[in-house]
CSV table of C-alpha atoms and ligand atoms in Angstrom, one decimal:
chain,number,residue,atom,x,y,z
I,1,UNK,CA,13.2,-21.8,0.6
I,2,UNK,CA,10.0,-20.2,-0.5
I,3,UNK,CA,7.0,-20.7,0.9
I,4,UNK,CA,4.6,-20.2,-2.1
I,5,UNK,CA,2.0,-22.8,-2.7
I,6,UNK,CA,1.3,-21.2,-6.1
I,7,UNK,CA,3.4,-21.0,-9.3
I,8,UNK,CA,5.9,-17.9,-9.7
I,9,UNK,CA,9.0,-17.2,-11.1
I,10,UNK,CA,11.8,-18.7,-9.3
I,11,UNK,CA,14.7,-16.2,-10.7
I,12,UNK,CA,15.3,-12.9,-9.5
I,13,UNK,CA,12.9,-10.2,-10.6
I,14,UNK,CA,13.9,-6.6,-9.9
I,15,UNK,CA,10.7,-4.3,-9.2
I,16,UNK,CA,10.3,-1.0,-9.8
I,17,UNK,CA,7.5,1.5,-8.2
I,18,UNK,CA,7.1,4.9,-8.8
I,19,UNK,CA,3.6,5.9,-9.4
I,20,UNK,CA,3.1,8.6,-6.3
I,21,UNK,CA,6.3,10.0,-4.0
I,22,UNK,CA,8.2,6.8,-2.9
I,23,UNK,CA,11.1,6.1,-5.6
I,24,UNK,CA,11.3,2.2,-4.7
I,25,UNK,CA,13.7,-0.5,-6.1
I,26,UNK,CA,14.2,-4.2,-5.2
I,27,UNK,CA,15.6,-7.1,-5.8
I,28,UNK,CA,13.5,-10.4,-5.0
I,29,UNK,CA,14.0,-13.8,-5.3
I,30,UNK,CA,11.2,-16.8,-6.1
I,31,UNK,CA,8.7,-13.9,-5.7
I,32,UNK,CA,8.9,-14.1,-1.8
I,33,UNK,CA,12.8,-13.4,-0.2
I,34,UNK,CA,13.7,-9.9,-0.3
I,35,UNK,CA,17.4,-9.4,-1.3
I,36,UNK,CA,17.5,-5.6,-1.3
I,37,UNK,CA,14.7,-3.3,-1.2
I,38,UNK,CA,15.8,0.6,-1.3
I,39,UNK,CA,12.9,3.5,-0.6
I,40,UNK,CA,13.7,6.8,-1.2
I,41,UNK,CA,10.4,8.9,0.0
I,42,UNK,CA,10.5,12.5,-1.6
I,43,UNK,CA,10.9,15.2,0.9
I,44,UNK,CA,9.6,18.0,-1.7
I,45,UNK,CA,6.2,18.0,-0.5
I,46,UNK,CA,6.0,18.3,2.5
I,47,UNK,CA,5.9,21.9,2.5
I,48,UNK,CA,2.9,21.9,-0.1
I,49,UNK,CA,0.6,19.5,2.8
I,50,UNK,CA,0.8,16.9,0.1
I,51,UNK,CA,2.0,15.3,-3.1
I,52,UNK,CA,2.5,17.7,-5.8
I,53,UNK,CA,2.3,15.7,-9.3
I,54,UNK,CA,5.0,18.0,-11.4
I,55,UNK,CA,7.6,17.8,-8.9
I,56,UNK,CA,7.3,13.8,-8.1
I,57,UNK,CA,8.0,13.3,-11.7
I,58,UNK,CA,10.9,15.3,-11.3
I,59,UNK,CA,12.1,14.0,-8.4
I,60,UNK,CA,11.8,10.3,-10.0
I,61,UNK,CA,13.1,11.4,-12.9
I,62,UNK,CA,16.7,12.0,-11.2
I,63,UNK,CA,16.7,9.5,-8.6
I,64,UNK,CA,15.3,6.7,-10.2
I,65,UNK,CA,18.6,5.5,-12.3
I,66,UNK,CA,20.8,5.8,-8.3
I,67,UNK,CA,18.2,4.1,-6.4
I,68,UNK,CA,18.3,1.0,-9.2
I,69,UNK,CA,22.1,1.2,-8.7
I,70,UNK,CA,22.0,0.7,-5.2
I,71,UNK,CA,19.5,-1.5,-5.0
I,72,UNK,CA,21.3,-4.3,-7.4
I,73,UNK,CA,24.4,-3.5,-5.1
I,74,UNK,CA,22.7,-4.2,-2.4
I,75,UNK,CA,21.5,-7.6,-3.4
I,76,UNK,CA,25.0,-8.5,-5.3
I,77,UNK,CA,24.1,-8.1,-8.7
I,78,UNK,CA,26.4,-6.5,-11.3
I,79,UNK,CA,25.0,-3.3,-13.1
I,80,UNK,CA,27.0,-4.8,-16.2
I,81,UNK,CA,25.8,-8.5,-16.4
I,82,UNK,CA,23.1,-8.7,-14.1
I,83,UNK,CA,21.6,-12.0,-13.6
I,84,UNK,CA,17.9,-11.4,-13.7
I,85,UNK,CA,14.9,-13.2,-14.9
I,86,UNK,CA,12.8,-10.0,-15.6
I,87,UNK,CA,12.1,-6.4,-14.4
I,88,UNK,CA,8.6,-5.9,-13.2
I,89,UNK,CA,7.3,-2.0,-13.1
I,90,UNK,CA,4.1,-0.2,-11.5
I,91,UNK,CA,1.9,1.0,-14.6
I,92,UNK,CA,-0.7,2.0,-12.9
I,93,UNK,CA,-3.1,3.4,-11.4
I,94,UNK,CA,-1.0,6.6,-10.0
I,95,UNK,CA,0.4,9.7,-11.0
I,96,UNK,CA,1.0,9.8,-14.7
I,97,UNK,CA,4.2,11.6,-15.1
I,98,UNK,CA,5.3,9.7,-11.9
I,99,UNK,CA,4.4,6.0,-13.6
I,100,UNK,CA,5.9,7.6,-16.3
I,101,UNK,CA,9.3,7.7,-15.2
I,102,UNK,CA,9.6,4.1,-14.1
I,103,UNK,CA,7.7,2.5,-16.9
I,104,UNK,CA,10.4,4.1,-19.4
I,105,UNK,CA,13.1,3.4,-17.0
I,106,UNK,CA,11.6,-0.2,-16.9
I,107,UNK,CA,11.8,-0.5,-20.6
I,108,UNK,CA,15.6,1.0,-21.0
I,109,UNK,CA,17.0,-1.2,-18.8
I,110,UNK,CA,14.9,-4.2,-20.0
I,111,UNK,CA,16.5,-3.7,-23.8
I,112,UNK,CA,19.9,-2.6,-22.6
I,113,UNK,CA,20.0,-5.9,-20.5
I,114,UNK,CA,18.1,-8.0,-22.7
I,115,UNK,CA,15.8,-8.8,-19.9
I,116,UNK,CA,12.2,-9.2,-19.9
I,117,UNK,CA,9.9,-6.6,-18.6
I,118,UNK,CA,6.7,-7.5,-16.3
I,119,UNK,CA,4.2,-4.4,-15.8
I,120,UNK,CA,2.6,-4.5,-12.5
I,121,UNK,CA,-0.9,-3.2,-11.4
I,122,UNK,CA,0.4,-1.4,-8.4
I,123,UNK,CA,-2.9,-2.2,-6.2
I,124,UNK,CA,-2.2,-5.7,-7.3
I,125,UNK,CA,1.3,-5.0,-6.3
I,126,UNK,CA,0.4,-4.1,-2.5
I,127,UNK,CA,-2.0,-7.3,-2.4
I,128,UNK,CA,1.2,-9.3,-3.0
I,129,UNK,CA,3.4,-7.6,-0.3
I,130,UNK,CA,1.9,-10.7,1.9
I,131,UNK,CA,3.8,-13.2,0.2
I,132,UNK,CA,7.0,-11.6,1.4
I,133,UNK,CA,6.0,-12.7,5.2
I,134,UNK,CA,7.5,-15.6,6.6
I,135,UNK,CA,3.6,-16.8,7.3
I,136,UNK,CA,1.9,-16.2,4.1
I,137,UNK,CA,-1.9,-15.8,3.6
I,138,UNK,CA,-4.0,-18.5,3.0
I,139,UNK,CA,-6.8,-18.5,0.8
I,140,UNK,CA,-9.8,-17.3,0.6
I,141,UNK,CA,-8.7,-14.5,2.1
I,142,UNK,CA,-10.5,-10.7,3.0
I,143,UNK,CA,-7.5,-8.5,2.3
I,144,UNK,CA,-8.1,-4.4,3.7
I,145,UNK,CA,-6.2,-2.1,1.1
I,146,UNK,CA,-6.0,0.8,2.3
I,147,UNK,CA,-4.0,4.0,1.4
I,148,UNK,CA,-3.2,7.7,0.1
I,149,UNK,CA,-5.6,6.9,-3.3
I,150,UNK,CA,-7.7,3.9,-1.9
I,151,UNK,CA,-9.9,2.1,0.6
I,152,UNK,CA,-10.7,-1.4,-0.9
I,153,UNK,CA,-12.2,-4.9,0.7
I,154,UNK,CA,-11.4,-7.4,-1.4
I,155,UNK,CA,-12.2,-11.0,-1.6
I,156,UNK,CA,-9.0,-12.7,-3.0
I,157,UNK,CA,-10.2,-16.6,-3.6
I,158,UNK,CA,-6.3,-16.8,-5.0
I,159,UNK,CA,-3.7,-15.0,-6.8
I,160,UNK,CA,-5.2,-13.0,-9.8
I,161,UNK,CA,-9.1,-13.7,-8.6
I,162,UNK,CA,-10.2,-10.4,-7.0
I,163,UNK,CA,-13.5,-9.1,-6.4
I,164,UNK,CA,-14.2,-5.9,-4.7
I,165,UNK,CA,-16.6,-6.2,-2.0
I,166,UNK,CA,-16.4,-2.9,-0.6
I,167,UNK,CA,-15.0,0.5,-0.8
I,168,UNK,CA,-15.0,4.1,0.1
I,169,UNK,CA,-17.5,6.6,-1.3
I,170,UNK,CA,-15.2,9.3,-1.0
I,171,UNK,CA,-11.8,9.7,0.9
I,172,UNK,CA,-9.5,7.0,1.0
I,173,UNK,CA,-8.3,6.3,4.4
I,174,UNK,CA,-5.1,7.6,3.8
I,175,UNK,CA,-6.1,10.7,2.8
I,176,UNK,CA,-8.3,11.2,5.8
I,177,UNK,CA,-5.0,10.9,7.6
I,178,UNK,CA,-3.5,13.3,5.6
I,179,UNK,CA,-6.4,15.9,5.4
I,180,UNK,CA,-6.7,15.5,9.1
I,181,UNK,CA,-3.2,16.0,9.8
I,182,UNK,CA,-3.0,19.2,7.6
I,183,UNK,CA,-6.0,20.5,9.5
I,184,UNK,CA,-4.3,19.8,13.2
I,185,UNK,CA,-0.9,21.7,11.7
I,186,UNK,CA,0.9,18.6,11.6
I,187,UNK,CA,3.0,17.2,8.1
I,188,UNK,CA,2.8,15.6,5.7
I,189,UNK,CA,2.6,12.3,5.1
I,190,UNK,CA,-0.2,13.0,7.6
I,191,UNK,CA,-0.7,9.5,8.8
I,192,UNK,CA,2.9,8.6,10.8
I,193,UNK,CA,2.4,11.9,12.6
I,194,UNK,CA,-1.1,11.0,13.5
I,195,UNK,CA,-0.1,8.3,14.8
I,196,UNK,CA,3.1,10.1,17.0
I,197,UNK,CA,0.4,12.6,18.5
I,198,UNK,CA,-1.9,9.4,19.4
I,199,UNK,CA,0.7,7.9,21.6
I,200,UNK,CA,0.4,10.5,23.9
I,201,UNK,CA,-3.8,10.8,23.8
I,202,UNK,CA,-7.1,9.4,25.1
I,203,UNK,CA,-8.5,7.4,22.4
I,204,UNK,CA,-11.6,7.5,24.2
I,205,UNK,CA,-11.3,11.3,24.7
I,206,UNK,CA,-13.9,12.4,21.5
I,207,UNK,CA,-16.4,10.2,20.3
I,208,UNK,CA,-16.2,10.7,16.6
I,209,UNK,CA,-18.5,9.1,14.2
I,210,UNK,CA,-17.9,5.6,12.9
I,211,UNK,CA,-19.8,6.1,9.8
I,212,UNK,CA,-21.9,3.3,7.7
I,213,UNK,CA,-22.9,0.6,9.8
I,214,UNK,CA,-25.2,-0.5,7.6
I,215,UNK,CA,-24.2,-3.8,6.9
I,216,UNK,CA,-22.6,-2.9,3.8
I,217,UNK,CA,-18.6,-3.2,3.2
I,218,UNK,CA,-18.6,0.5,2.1
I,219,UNK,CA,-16.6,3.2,3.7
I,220,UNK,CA,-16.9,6.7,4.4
I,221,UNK,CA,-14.3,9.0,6.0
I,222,UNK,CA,-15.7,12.3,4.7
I,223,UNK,CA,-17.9,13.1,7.4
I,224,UNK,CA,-15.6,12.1,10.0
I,225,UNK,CA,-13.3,14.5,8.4
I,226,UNK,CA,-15.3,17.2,9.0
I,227,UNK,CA,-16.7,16.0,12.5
I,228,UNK,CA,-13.0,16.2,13.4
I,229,UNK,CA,-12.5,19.8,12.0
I,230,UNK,CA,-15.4,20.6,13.4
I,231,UNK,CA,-14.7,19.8,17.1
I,232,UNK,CA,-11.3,21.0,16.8
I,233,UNK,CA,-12.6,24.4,16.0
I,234,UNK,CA,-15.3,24.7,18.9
I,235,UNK,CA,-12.8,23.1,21.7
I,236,UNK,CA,-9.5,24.4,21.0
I,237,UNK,CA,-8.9,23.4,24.6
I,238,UNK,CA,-8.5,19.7,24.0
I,239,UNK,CA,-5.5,18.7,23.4
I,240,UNK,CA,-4.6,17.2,19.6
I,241,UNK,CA,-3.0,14.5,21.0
I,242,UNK,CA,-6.7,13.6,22.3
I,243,UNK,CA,-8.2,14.3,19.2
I,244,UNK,CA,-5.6,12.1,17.3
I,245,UNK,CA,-6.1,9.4,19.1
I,246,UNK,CA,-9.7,9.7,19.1
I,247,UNK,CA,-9.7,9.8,15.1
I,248,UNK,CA,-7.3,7.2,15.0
I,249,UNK,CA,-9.2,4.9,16.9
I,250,UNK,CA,-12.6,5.9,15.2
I,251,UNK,CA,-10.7,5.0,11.6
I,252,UNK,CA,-9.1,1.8,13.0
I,253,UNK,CA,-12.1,0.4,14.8
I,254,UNK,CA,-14.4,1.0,11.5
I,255,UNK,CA,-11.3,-0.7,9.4
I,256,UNK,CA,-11.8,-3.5,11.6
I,257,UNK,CA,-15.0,-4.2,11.8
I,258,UNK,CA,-15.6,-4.0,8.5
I,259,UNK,CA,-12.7,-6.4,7.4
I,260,UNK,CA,-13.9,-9.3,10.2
I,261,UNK,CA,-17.7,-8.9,8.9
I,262,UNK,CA,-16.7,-9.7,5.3
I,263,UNK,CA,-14.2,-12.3,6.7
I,264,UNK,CA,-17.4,-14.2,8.2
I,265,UNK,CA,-20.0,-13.2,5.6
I,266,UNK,CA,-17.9,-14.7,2.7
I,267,UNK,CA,-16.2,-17.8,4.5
I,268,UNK,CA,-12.5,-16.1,4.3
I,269,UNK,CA,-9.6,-18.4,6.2
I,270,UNK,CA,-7.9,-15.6,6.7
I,271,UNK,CA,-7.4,-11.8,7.2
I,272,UNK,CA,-4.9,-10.0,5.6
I,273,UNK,CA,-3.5,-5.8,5.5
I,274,UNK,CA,-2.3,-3.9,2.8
I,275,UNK,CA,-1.4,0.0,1.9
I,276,UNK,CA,0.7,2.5,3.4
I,277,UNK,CA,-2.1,2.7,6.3
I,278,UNK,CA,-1.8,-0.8,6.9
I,279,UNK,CA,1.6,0.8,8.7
I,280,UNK,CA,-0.2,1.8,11.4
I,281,UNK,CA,0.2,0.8,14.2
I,282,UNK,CA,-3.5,0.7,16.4
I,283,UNK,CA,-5.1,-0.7,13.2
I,284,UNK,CA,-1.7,-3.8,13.0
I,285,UNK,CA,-3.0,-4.3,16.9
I,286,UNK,CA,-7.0,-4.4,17.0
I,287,UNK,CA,-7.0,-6.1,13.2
I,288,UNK,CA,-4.5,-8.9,15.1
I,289,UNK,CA,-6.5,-9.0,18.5
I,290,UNK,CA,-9.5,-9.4,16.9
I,291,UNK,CA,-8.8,-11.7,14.1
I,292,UNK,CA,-7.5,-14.2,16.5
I,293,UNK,CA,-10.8,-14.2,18.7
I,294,UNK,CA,-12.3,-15.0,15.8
I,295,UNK,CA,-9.9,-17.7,15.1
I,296,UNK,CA,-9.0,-16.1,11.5
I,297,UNK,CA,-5.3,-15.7,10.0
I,298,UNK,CA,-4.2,-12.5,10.5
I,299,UNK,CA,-1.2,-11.7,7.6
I,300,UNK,CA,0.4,-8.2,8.6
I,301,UNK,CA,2.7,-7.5,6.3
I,302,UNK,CA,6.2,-5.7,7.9
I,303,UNK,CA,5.5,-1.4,8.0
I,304,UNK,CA,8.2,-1.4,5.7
I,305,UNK,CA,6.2,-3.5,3.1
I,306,UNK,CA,2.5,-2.0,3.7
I,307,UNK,CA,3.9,1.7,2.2
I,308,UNK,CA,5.2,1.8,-1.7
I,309,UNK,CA,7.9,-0.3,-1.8
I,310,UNK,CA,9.9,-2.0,-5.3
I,311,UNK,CA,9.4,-5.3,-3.3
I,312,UNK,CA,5.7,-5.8,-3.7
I,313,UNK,CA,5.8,-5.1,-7.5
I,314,UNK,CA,8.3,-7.9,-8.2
I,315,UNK,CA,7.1,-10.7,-6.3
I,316,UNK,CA,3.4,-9.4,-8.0
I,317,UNK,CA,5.8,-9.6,-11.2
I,318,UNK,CA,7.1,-13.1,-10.4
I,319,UNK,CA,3.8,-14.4,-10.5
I,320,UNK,CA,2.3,-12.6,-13.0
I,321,UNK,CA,5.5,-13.5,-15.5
I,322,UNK,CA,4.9,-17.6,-14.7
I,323,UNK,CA,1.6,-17.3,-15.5
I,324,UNK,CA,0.7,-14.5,-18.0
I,325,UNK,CA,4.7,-14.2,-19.5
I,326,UNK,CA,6.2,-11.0,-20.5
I,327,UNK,CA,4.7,-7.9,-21.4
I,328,UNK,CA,5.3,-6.0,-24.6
I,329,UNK,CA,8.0,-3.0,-24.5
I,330,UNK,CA,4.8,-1.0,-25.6
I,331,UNK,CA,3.3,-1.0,-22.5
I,332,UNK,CA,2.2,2.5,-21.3
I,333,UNK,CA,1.4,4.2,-17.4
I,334,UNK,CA,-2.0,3.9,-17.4
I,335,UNK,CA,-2.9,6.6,-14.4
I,336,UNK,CA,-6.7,5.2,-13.5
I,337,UNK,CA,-5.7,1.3,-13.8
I,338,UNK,CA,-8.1,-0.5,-11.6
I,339,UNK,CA,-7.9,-4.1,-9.9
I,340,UNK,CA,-10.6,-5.5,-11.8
I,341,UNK,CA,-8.4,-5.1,-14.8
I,342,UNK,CA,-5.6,-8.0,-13.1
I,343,UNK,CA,-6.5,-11.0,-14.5
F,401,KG4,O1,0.4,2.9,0.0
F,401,KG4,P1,1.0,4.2,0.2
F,401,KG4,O2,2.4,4.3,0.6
F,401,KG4,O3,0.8,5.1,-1.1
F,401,KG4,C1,-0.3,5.0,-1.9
F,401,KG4,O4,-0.4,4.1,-2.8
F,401,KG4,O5,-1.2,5.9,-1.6
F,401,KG4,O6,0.1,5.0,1.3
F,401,KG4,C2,0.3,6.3,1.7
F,401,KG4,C3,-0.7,6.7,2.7
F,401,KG4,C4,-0.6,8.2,3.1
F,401,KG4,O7,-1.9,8.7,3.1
F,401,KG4,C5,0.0,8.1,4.5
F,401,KG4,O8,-0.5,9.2,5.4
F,401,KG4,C6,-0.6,6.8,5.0
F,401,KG4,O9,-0.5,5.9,3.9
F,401,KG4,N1,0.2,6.2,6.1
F,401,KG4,C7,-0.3,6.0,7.4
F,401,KG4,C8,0.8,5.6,8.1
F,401,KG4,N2,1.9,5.5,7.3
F,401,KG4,C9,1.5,5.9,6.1
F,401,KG4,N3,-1.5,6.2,7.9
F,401,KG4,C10,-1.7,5.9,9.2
F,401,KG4,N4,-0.7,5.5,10.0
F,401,KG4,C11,0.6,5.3,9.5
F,401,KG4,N5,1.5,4.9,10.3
F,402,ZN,ZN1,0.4,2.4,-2.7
């Protein structure tokens, strides 16, 4: 049974996402139980240090139909007859000729099947991945989005009511991860290896900055960036486990105290994680520890469902189909979509 406290779709809603390197189908039912969820991150880039546009496209392009196959397999549905209530796709924001190849992949099967199509901010879409939790988020909730493209706080009073109390001025957090990663000769996606190097550091070994404590929910990972490759240049004796851990913990701690300050400030019930970051594991820890002291929610969403995932976009395209209906088939991938646009 569903634990949503909130109108959605009760069918099942297949959701589509692939608007950066992740070509991700699932099947989900009332907008919350996951019946198959298949990700199939592109190996292509790692070479290049990071995502190159052309070649995601591509690589969507001739995976996308296989890894709809198998997902509907997966969850028992028949390629032929399927039985669903609607097909929800990422539109945006993301890679244009990677949106692309979902959102016309969306729209073929929609007419061949007769079934209606849902298009799905995708930031909207990683908000949503909480309602896949057995313990769902309560609101008002403080939700901390942060991956490859963005660092966003933001005040969710309910599905569909967002505002956006705080951001980053420059890298997203995810991208600090990467850049940092790049810069310490480790792979890409920069932020899992990070995080295998910090298991084996000091976190307290470099005191990197923790930039912006000025009372605003505004981020900055720029400088911290470059305070890393700085020290990492002048003391190639210290060891890069120390130094990831050190930035890890400088990135996590900031994170954190910058969620639980909004939390208090605009009388949130609850705390909640989002974004492929949000798969990391220091941030999951102190975000959970310190939530709790405060006597806050704390809704961490499953690794699996913090990085791009088809999951997220359907139950996102459950509710959006009970409350806003279908979308036309003339929908478009709208590359710069923004949150503020969801309503
Ligand atoms: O949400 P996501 O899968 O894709 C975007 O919408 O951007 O996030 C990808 C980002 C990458 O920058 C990746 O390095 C980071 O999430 N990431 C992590 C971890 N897993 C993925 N960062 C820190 N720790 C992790 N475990
Ligand atoms: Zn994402």
């Amino acid at each position: 049974m569903a634990m949503n406290s909130y109108p959605v779709a009760s069918g099942l809603i297949l959701g589509i996402e692939t608007s950066c390197d992740e070509t991700a189908v699932a099947v989900v039912k009332d907008g919350a139980t996951i019946l198959s969820s298949v990700i199939n991150s592109q190996q292509v880039h790692a070479e290049f240090g990071g995502v190159v546009p052309e070649l995601a496209g591509r690589e969507h392009e001739r995976r996308i139909l296989h890894v709809v196959k198998q997902a509907m397999s997966e969850a028992g549905l028949d390629m032929h007859k399927p039985k669903l209530e609607a097909i929800a796709v990422t539109m945006g924001p993301g890679l244009a000729g990677a949106l692309m190849v979902g959102v016309a992949a969306a729209k073929g099967l929609s007419l061949a099947w007769d079934v209606p199509l849902v298009g799905v901010n995708h930031l909207e879409g990683h908000l949503f991945a909480v309602r896949l939790e057995k313990d769902p988020v309560t609101y008002p909730a403080v939700m901390l989005l942060v991956s490859g493209g963005h660092t966003m706080l933001v005040l969710v009073e309910k599905p569909g009511r967002y505002k956006v109390i705080g951001q980053s001025l420059d890298d997203a957090a995810g991208e600090a991860f990467d850049k940092v990663a790049r810069f310490l000769g480790l792979s890409y996606p920069g932020g899992p290896e990070i995080e295998r190097e910090a298991e084996f550091g000091d976190p307290t070994a470099v005191r990197f900055p923790r930039a912006l404590r000025d009372g605003s929910f505004n981020f900055s990972f720029s400088g911290l960036k470059t305070a890393v490759v700085s020290f990492a240049s002048k003391h190639p004796d210290v060891e890069v486990a120390d130094i990831a851990a050190s930035f890890q913990e400088a990135v996590a701690e900031i994170l954190v105290e910058k969620t639980l300050n909004a939390a208090s400030e605009f009388g949130a019930k609850c705390v909640a994680l989002a974004g492929g970051v949000g798969a990391n594991t220091r941030l999951r820890t102190l975000l959970a520890e310190r939530g709790h002291e405060l006597d806050l929610g704390v809704c961490i969403p499953s690794r699996m469902n913090c990085t791009d995932n088809g999951a997220m976009i359907a139950a996102a395209g459950a509710w959006r189909l009970e409350n806003f209906g279908p979308s036309e088939l003339s929908i478009a991938a709208y590359p710069s979509l923004r949150l503020e646009e969801c309503i």
